[in-house]
PDB file of C-alpha atoms in Angstrom:
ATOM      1  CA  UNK B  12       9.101 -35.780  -1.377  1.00 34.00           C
ATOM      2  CA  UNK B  13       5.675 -34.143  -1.633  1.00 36.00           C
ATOM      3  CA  UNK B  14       2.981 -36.032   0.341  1.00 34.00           C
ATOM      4  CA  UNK B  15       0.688 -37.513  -1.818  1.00 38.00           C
ATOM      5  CA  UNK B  16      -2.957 -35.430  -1.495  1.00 40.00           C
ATOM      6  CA  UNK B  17      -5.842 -37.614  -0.930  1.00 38.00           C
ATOM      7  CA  UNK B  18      -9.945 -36.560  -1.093  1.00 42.00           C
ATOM      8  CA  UNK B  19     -10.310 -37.004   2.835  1.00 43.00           C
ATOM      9  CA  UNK B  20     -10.001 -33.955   5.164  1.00 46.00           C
ATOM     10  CA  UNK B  21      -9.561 -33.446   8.710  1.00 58.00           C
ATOM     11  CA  UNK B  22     -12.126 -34.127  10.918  1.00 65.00           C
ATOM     12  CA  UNK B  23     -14.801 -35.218   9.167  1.00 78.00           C
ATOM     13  CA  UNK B  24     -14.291 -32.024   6.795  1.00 89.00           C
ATOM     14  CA  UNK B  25     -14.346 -32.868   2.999  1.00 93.00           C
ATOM     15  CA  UNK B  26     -10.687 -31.711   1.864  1.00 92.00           C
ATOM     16  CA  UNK B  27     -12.039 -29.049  -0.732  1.00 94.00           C
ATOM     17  CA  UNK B  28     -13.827 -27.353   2.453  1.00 95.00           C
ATOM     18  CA  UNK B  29     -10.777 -27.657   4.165  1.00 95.00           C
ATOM     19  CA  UNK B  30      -8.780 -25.972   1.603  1.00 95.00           C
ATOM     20  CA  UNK B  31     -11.029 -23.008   1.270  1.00 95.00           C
ATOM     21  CA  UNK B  32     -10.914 -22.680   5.144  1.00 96.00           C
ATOM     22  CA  UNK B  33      -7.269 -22.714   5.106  1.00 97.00           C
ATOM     23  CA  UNK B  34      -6.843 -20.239   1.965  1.00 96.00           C
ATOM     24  CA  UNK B  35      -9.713 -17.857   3.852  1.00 96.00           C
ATOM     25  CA  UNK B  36      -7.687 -17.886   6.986  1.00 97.00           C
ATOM     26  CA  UNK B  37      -4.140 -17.365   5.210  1.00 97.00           C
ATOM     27  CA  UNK B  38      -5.527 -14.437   3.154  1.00 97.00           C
ATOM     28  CA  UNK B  39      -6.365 -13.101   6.647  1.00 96.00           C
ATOM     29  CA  UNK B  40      -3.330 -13.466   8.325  1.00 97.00           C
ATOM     30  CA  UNK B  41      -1.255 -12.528   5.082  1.00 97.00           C
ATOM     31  CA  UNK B  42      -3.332  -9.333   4.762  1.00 96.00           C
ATOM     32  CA  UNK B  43      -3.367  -8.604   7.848  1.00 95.00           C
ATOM     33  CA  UNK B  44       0.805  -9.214   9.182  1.00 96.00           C
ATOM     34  CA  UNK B  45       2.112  -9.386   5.807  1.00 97.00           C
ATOM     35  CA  UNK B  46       3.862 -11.973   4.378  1.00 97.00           C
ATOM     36  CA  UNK B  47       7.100 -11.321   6.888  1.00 96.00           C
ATOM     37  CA  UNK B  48       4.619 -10.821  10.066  1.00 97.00           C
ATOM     38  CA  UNK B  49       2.480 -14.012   9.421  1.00 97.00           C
ATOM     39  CA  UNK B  50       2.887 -17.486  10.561  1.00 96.00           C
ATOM     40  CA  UNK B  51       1.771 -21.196   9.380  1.00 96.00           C
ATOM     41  CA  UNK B  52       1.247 -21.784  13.219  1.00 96.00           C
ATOM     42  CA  UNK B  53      -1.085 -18.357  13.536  1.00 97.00           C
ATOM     43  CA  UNK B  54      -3.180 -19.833  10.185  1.00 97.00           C
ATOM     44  CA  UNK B  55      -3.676 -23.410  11.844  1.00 96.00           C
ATOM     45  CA  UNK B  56      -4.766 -21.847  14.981  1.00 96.00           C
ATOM     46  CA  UNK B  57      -7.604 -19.498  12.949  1.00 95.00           C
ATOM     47  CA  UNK B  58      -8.703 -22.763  11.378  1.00 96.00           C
ATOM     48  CA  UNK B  59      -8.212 -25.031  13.950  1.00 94.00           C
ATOM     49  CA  UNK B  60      -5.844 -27.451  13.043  1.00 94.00           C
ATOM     50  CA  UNK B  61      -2.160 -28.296  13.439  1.00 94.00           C
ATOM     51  CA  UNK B  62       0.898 -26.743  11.273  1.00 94.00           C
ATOM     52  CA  UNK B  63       1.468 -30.243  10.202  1.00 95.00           C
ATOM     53  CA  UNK B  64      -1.499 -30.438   7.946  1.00 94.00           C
ATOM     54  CA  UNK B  65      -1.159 -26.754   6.238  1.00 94.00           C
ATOM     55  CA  UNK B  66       2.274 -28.449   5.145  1.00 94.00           C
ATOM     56  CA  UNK B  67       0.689 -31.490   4.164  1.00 95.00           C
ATOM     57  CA  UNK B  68      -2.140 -29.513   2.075  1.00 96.00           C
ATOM     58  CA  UNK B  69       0.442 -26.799   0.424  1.00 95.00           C
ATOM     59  CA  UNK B  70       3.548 -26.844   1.365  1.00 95.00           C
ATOM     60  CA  UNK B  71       5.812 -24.356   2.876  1.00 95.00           C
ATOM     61  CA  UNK B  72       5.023 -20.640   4.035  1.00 96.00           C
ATOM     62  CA  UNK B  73       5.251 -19.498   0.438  1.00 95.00           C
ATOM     63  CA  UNK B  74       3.864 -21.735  -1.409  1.00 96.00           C
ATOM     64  CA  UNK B  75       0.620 -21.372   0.696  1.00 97.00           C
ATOM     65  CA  UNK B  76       0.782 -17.241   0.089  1.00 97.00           C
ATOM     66  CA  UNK B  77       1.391 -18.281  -3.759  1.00 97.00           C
ATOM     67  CA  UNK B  78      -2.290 -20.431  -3.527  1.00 97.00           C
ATOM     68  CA  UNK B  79      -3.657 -16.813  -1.741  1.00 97.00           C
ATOM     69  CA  UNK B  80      -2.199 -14.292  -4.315  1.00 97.00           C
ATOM     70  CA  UNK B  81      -2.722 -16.577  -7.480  1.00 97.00           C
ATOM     71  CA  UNK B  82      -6.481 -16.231  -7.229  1.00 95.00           C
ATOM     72  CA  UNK B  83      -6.949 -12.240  -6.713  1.00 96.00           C
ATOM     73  CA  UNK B  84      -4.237 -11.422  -9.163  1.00 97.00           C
ATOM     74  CA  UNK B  85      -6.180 -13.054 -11.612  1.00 97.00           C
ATOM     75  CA  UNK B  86      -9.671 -12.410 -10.836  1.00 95.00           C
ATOM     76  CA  UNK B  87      -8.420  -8.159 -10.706  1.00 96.00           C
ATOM     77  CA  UNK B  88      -6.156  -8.490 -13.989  1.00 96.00           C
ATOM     78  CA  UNK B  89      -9.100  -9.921 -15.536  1.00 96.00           C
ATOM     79  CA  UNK B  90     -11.936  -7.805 -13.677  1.00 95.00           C
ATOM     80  CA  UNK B  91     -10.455  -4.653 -14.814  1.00 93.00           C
ATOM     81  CA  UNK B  92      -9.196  -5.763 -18.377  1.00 93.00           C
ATOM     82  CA  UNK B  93     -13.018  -6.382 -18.792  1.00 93.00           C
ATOM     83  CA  UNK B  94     -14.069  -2.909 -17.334  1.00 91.00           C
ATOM     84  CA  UNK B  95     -12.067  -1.236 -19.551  1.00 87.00           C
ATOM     85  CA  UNK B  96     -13.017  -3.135 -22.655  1.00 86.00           C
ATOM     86  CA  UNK B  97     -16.407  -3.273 -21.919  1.00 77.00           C
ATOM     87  CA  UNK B  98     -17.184   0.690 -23.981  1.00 68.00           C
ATOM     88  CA  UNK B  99     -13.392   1.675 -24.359  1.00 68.00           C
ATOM     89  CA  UNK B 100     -11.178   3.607 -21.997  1.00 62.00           C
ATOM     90  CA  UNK B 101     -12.208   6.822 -22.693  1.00 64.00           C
ATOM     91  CA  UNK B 102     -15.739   6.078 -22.106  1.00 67.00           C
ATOM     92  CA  UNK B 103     -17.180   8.625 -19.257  1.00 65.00           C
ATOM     93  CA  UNK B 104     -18.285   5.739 -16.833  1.00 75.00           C
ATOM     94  CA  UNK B 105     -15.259   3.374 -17.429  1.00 83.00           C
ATOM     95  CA  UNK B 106     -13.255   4.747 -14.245  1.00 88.00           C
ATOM     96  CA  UNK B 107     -16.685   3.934 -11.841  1.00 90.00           C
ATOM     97  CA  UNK B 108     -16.628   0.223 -13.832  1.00 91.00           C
ATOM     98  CA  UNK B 109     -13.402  -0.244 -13.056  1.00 93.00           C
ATOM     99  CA  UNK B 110     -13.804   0.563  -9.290  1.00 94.00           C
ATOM    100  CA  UNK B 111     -16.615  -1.500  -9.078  1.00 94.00           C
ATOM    101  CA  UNK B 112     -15.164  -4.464 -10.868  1.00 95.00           C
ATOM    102  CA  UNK B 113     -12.354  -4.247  -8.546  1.00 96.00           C
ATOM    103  CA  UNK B 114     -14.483  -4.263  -5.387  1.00 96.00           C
ATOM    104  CA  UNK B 115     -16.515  -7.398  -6.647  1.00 96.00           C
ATOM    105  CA  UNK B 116     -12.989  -9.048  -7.227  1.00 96.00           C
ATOM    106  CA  UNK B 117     -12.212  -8.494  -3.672  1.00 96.00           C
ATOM    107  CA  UNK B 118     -15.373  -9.351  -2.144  1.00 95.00           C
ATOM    108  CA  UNK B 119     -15.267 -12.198   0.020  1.00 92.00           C
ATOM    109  CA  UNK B 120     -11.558 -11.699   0.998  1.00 93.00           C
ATOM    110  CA  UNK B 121     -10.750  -8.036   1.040  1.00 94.00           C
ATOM    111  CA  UNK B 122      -7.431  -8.527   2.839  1.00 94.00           C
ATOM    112  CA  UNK B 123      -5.968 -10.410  -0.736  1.00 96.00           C
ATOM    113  CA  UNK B 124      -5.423  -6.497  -1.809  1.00 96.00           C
ATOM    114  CA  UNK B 125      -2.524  -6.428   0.992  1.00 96.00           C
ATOM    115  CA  UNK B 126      -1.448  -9.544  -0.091  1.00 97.00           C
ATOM    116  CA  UNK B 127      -0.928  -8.098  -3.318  1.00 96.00           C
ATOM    117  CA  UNK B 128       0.503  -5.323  -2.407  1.00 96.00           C
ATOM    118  CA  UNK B 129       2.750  -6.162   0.512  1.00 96.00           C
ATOM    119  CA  UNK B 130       6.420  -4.488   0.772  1.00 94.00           C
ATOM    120  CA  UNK B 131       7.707  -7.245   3.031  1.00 96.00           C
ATOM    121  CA  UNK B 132       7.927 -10.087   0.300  1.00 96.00           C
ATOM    122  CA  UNK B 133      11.447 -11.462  -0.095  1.00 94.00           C
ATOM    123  CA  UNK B 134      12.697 -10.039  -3.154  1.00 93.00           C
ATOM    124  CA  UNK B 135      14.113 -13.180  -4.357  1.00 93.00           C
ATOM    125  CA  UNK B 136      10.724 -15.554  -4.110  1.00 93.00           C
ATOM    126  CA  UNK B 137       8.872 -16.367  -6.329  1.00 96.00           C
ATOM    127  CA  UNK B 138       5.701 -14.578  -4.236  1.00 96.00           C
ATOM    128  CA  UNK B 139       7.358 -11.432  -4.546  1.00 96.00           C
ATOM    129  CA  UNK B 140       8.170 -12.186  -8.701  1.00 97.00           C
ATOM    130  CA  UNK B 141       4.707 -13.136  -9.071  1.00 97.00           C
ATOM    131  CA  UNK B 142       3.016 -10.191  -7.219  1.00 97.00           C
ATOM    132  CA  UNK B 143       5.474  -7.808  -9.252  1.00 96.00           C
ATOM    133  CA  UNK B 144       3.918  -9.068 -12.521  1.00 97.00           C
ATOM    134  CA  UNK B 145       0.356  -8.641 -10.944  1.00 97.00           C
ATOM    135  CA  UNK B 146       0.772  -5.129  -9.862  1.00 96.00           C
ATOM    136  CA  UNK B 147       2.551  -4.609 -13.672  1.00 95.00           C
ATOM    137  CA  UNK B 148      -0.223  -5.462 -15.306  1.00 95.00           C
ATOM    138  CA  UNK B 149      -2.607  -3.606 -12.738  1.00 94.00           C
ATOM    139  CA  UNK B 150      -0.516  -0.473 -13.284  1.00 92.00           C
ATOM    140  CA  UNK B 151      -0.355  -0.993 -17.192  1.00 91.00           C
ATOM    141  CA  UNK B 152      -4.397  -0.663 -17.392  1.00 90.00           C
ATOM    142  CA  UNK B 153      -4.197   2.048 -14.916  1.00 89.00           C
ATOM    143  CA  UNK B 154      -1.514   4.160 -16.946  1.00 89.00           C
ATOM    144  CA  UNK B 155      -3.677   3.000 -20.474  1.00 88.00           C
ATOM    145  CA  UNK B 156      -6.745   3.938 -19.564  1.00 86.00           C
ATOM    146  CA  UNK B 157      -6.031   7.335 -17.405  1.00 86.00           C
ATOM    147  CA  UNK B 158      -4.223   8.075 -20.821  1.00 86.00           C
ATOM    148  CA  UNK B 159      -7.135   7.540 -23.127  1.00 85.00           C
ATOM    149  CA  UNK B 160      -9.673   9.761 -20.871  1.00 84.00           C
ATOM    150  CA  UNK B 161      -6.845  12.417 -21.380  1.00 86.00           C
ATOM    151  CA  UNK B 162      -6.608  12.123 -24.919  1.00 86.00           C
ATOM    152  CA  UNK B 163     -10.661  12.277 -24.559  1.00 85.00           C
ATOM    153  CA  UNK B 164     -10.594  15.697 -23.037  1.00 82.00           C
ATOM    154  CA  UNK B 165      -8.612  16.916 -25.368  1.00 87.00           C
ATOM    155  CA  UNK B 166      -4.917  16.474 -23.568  1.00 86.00           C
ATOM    156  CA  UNK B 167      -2.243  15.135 -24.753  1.00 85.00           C
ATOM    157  CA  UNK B 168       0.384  16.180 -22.485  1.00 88.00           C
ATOM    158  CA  UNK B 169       2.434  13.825 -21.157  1.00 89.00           C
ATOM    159  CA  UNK B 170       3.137  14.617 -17.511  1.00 92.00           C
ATOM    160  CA  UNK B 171      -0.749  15.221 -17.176  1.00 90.00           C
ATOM    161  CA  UNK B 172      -1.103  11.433 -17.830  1.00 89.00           C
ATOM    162  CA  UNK B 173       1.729  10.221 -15.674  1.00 90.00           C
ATOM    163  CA  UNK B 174       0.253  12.899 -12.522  1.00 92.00           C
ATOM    164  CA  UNK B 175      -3.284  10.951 -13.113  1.00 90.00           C
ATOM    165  CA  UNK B 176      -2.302   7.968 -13.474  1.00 90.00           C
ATOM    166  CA  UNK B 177      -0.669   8.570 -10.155  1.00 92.00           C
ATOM    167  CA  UNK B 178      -3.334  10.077  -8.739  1.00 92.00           C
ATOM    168  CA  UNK B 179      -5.743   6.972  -9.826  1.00 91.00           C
ATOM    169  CA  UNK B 180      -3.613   4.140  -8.230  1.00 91.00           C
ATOM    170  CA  UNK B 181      -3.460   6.156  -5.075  1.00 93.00           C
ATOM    171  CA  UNK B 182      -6.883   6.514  -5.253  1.00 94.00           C
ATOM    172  CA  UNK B 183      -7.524   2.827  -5.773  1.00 94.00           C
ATOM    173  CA  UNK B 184      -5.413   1.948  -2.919  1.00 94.00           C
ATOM    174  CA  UNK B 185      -7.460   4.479  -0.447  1.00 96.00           C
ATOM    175  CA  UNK B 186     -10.560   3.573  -1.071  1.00 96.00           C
ATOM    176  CA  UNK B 187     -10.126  -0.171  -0.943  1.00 96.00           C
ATOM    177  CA  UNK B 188      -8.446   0.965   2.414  1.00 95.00           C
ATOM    178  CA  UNK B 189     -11.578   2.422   3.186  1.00 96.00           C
ATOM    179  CA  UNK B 190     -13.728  -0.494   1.996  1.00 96.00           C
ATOM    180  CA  UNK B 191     -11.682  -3.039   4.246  1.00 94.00           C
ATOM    181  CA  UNK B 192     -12.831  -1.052   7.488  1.00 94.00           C
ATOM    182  CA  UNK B 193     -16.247  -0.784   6.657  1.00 96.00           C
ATOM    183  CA  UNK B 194     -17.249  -4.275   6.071  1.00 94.00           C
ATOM    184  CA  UNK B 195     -20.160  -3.776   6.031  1.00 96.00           C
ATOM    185  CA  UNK B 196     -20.148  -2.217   2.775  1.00 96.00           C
ATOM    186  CA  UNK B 197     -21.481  -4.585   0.035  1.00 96.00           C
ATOM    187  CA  UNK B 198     -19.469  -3.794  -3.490  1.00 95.00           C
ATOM    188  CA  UNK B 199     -22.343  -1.720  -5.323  1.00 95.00           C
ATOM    189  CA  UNK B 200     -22.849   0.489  -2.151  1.00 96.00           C
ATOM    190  CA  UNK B 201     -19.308   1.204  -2.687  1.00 96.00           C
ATOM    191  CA  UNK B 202     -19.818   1.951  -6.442  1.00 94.00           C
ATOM    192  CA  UNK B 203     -22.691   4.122  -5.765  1.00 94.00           C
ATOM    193  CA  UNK B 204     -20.254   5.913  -3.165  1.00 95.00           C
ATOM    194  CA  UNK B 205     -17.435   6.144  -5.442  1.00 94.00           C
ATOM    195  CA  UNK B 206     -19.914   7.893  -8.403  1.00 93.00           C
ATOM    196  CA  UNK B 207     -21.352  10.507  -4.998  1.00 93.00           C
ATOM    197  CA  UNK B 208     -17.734  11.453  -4.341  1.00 92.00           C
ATOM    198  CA  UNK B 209     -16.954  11.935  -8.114  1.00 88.00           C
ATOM    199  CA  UNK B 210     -19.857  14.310  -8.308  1.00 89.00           C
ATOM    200  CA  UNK B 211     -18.575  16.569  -5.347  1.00 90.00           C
ATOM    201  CA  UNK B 212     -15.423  16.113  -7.422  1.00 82.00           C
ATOM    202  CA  UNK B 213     -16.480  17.381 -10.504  1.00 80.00           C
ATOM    203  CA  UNK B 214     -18.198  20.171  -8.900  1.00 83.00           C
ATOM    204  CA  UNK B 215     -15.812  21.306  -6.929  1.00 82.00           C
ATOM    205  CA  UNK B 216     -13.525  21.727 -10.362  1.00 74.00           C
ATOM    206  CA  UNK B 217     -16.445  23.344 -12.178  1.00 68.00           C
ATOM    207  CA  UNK B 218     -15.908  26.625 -13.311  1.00 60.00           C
ATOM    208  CA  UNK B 219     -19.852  28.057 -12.732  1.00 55.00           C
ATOM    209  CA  UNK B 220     -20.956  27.407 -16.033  1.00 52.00           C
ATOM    210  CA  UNK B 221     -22.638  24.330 -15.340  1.00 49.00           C
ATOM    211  CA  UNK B 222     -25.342  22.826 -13.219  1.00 47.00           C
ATOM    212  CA  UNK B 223     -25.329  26.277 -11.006  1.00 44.00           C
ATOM    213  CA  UNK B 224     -22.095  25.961  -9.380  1.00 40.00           C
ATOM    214  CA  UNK B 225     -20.929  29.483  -8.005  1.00 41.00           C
ATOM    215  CA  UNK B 226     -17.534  30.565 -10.082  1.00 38.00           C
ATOM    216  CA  UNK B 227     -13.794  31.341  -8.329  1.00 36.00           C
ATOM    217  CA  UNK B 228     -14.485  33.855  -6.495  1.00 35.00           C
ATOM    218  CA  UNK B 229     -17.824  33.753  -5.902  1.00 35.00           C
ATOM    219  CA  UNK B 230     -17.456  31.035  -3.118  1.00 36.00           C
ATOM    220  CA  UNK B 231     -16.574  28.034  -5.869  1.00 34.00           C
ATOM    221  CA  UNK B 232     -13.842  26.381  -6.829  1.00 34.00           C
ATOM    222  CA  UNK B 233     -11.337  26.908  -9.694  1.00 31.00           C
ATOM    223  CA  UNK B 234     -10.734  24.259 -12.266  1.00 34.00           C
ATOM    224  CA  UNK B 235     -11.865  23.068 -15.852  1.00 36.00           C
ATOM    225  CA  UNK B 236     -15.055  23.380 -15.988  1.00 35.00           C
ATOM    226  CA  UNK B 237     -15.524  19.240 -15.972  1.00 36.00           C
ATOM    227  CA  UNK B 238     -19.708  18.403 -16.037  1.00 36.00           C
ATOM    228  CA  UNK B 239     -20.126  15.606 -12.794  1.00 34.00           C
ATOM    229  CA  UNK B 240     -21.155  12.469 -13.684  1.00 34.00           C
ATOM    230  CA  UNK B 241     -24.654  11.212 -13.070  1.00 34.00           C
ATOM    231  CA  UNK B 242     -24.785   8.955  -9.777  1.00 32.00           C
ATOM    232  CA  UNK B 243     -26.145   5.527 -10.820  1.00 36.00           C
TER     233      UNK B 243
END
């Protein structure tokens, strides 16, 4: 039988506050160990209270990494599905919207991307069924949208679509790497990053016929001739 919940918290700590301390430190330790490497007596410890009470505010071990994941799965399905809305896939500045939308998702508790994304889930929880449909929907935008700016340039080949949609997610999942070890890195810094990087990108694959770039063989790069996008 559930314990009932009641409005008091531990402590003289209002029970809302407590429950945001307890998620913040779970997301932690669940980022940080995984879900197979964490522990409900590591989280009480971070916040400062006894095992007991993380049972009496949510449960067992997975129901408190369901409260962590349930929050950034929705705020990124959401965050991107918005990005990409917002002009269309195949707009030129949709993939830097996306990135930033993602990074203001995250803000606040980076480590929920690793508890999105964490191999070590037992297959047959409902964690691991619920971060499966996440990443589904995550990778369903991804493979949309790196479609349309395909289509956009003029390609319609398949296995050009599936290699950048590859490349995207793998992308994603670096920089946000990136982004966790640097915190001091707000979200739009990042952005502005992200749209630097493209730039040396795009130049890099230029072919010399724009913005001065030297051609192959003239000490540039090879490539298609893309035109970098302008750095916000």
């Amino acid at each position: 039988m559930a314990t009932p919940r009641s409005k008091a918290g531990t402590k003289g700590v209002p029970r809302a506050l407590r429950e945001e301390q307890i998620l913040a430190a779970a997301t932690e330790e669940f980022g940080e160990h995984g879900y197979a490497g964490a522990s409900l007596a590591a989280v009480a410890a971070r916040v400062g209270v006894t095992k007991t009470l993380l049972h009496q505010y949510f449960g067992t071990k997975q129901d408190l990494h369901l409260a962590c994941l349930t929050p950034i799965g929705d705020r990124l399905v959401a965050a991107m599905s918005e990005a990409v809305a917002e002009d269309g896939a195949a707009a030129p500045g949709t993939p830097l919207r996306v990135l930033r939308a993602i990074f203001n998702a995250l803000e606040g508790r980076r480590e929920a991307w690793f508890v999105l994304y964490d191999a070590s889930l037992p297959t047959d929880g409902e964690s691991a069924r619920r971060a499966a449909r996440y990443r589904a929907s995550v990778d369903r935008l991804a493979e949309g949208g790196t479609a349309d700016l395909l289509r956009a340039a003029g390609s319609a080949d398949p296995l050009d679509a599936d290699a950048l949609n590859h490349v995207w997610q793998g992308l994603v999942a670096t920089l946000v790497r990136w982004w966790i070890k640097h915190p001091d890195q707000s979200p739009d810094a990042m952005a502005r990053r992200c749209a630097r990087l493209f730039a040396v990108g795009a130049a890099l694959a230029s072919d010399g016929t724009d913005r001065g770039v030297p051609a192959a063989g003239a000490g540039g790069g090879a490539g298609g001739g893309a035109s970098a996008p302008r750095v916000p």
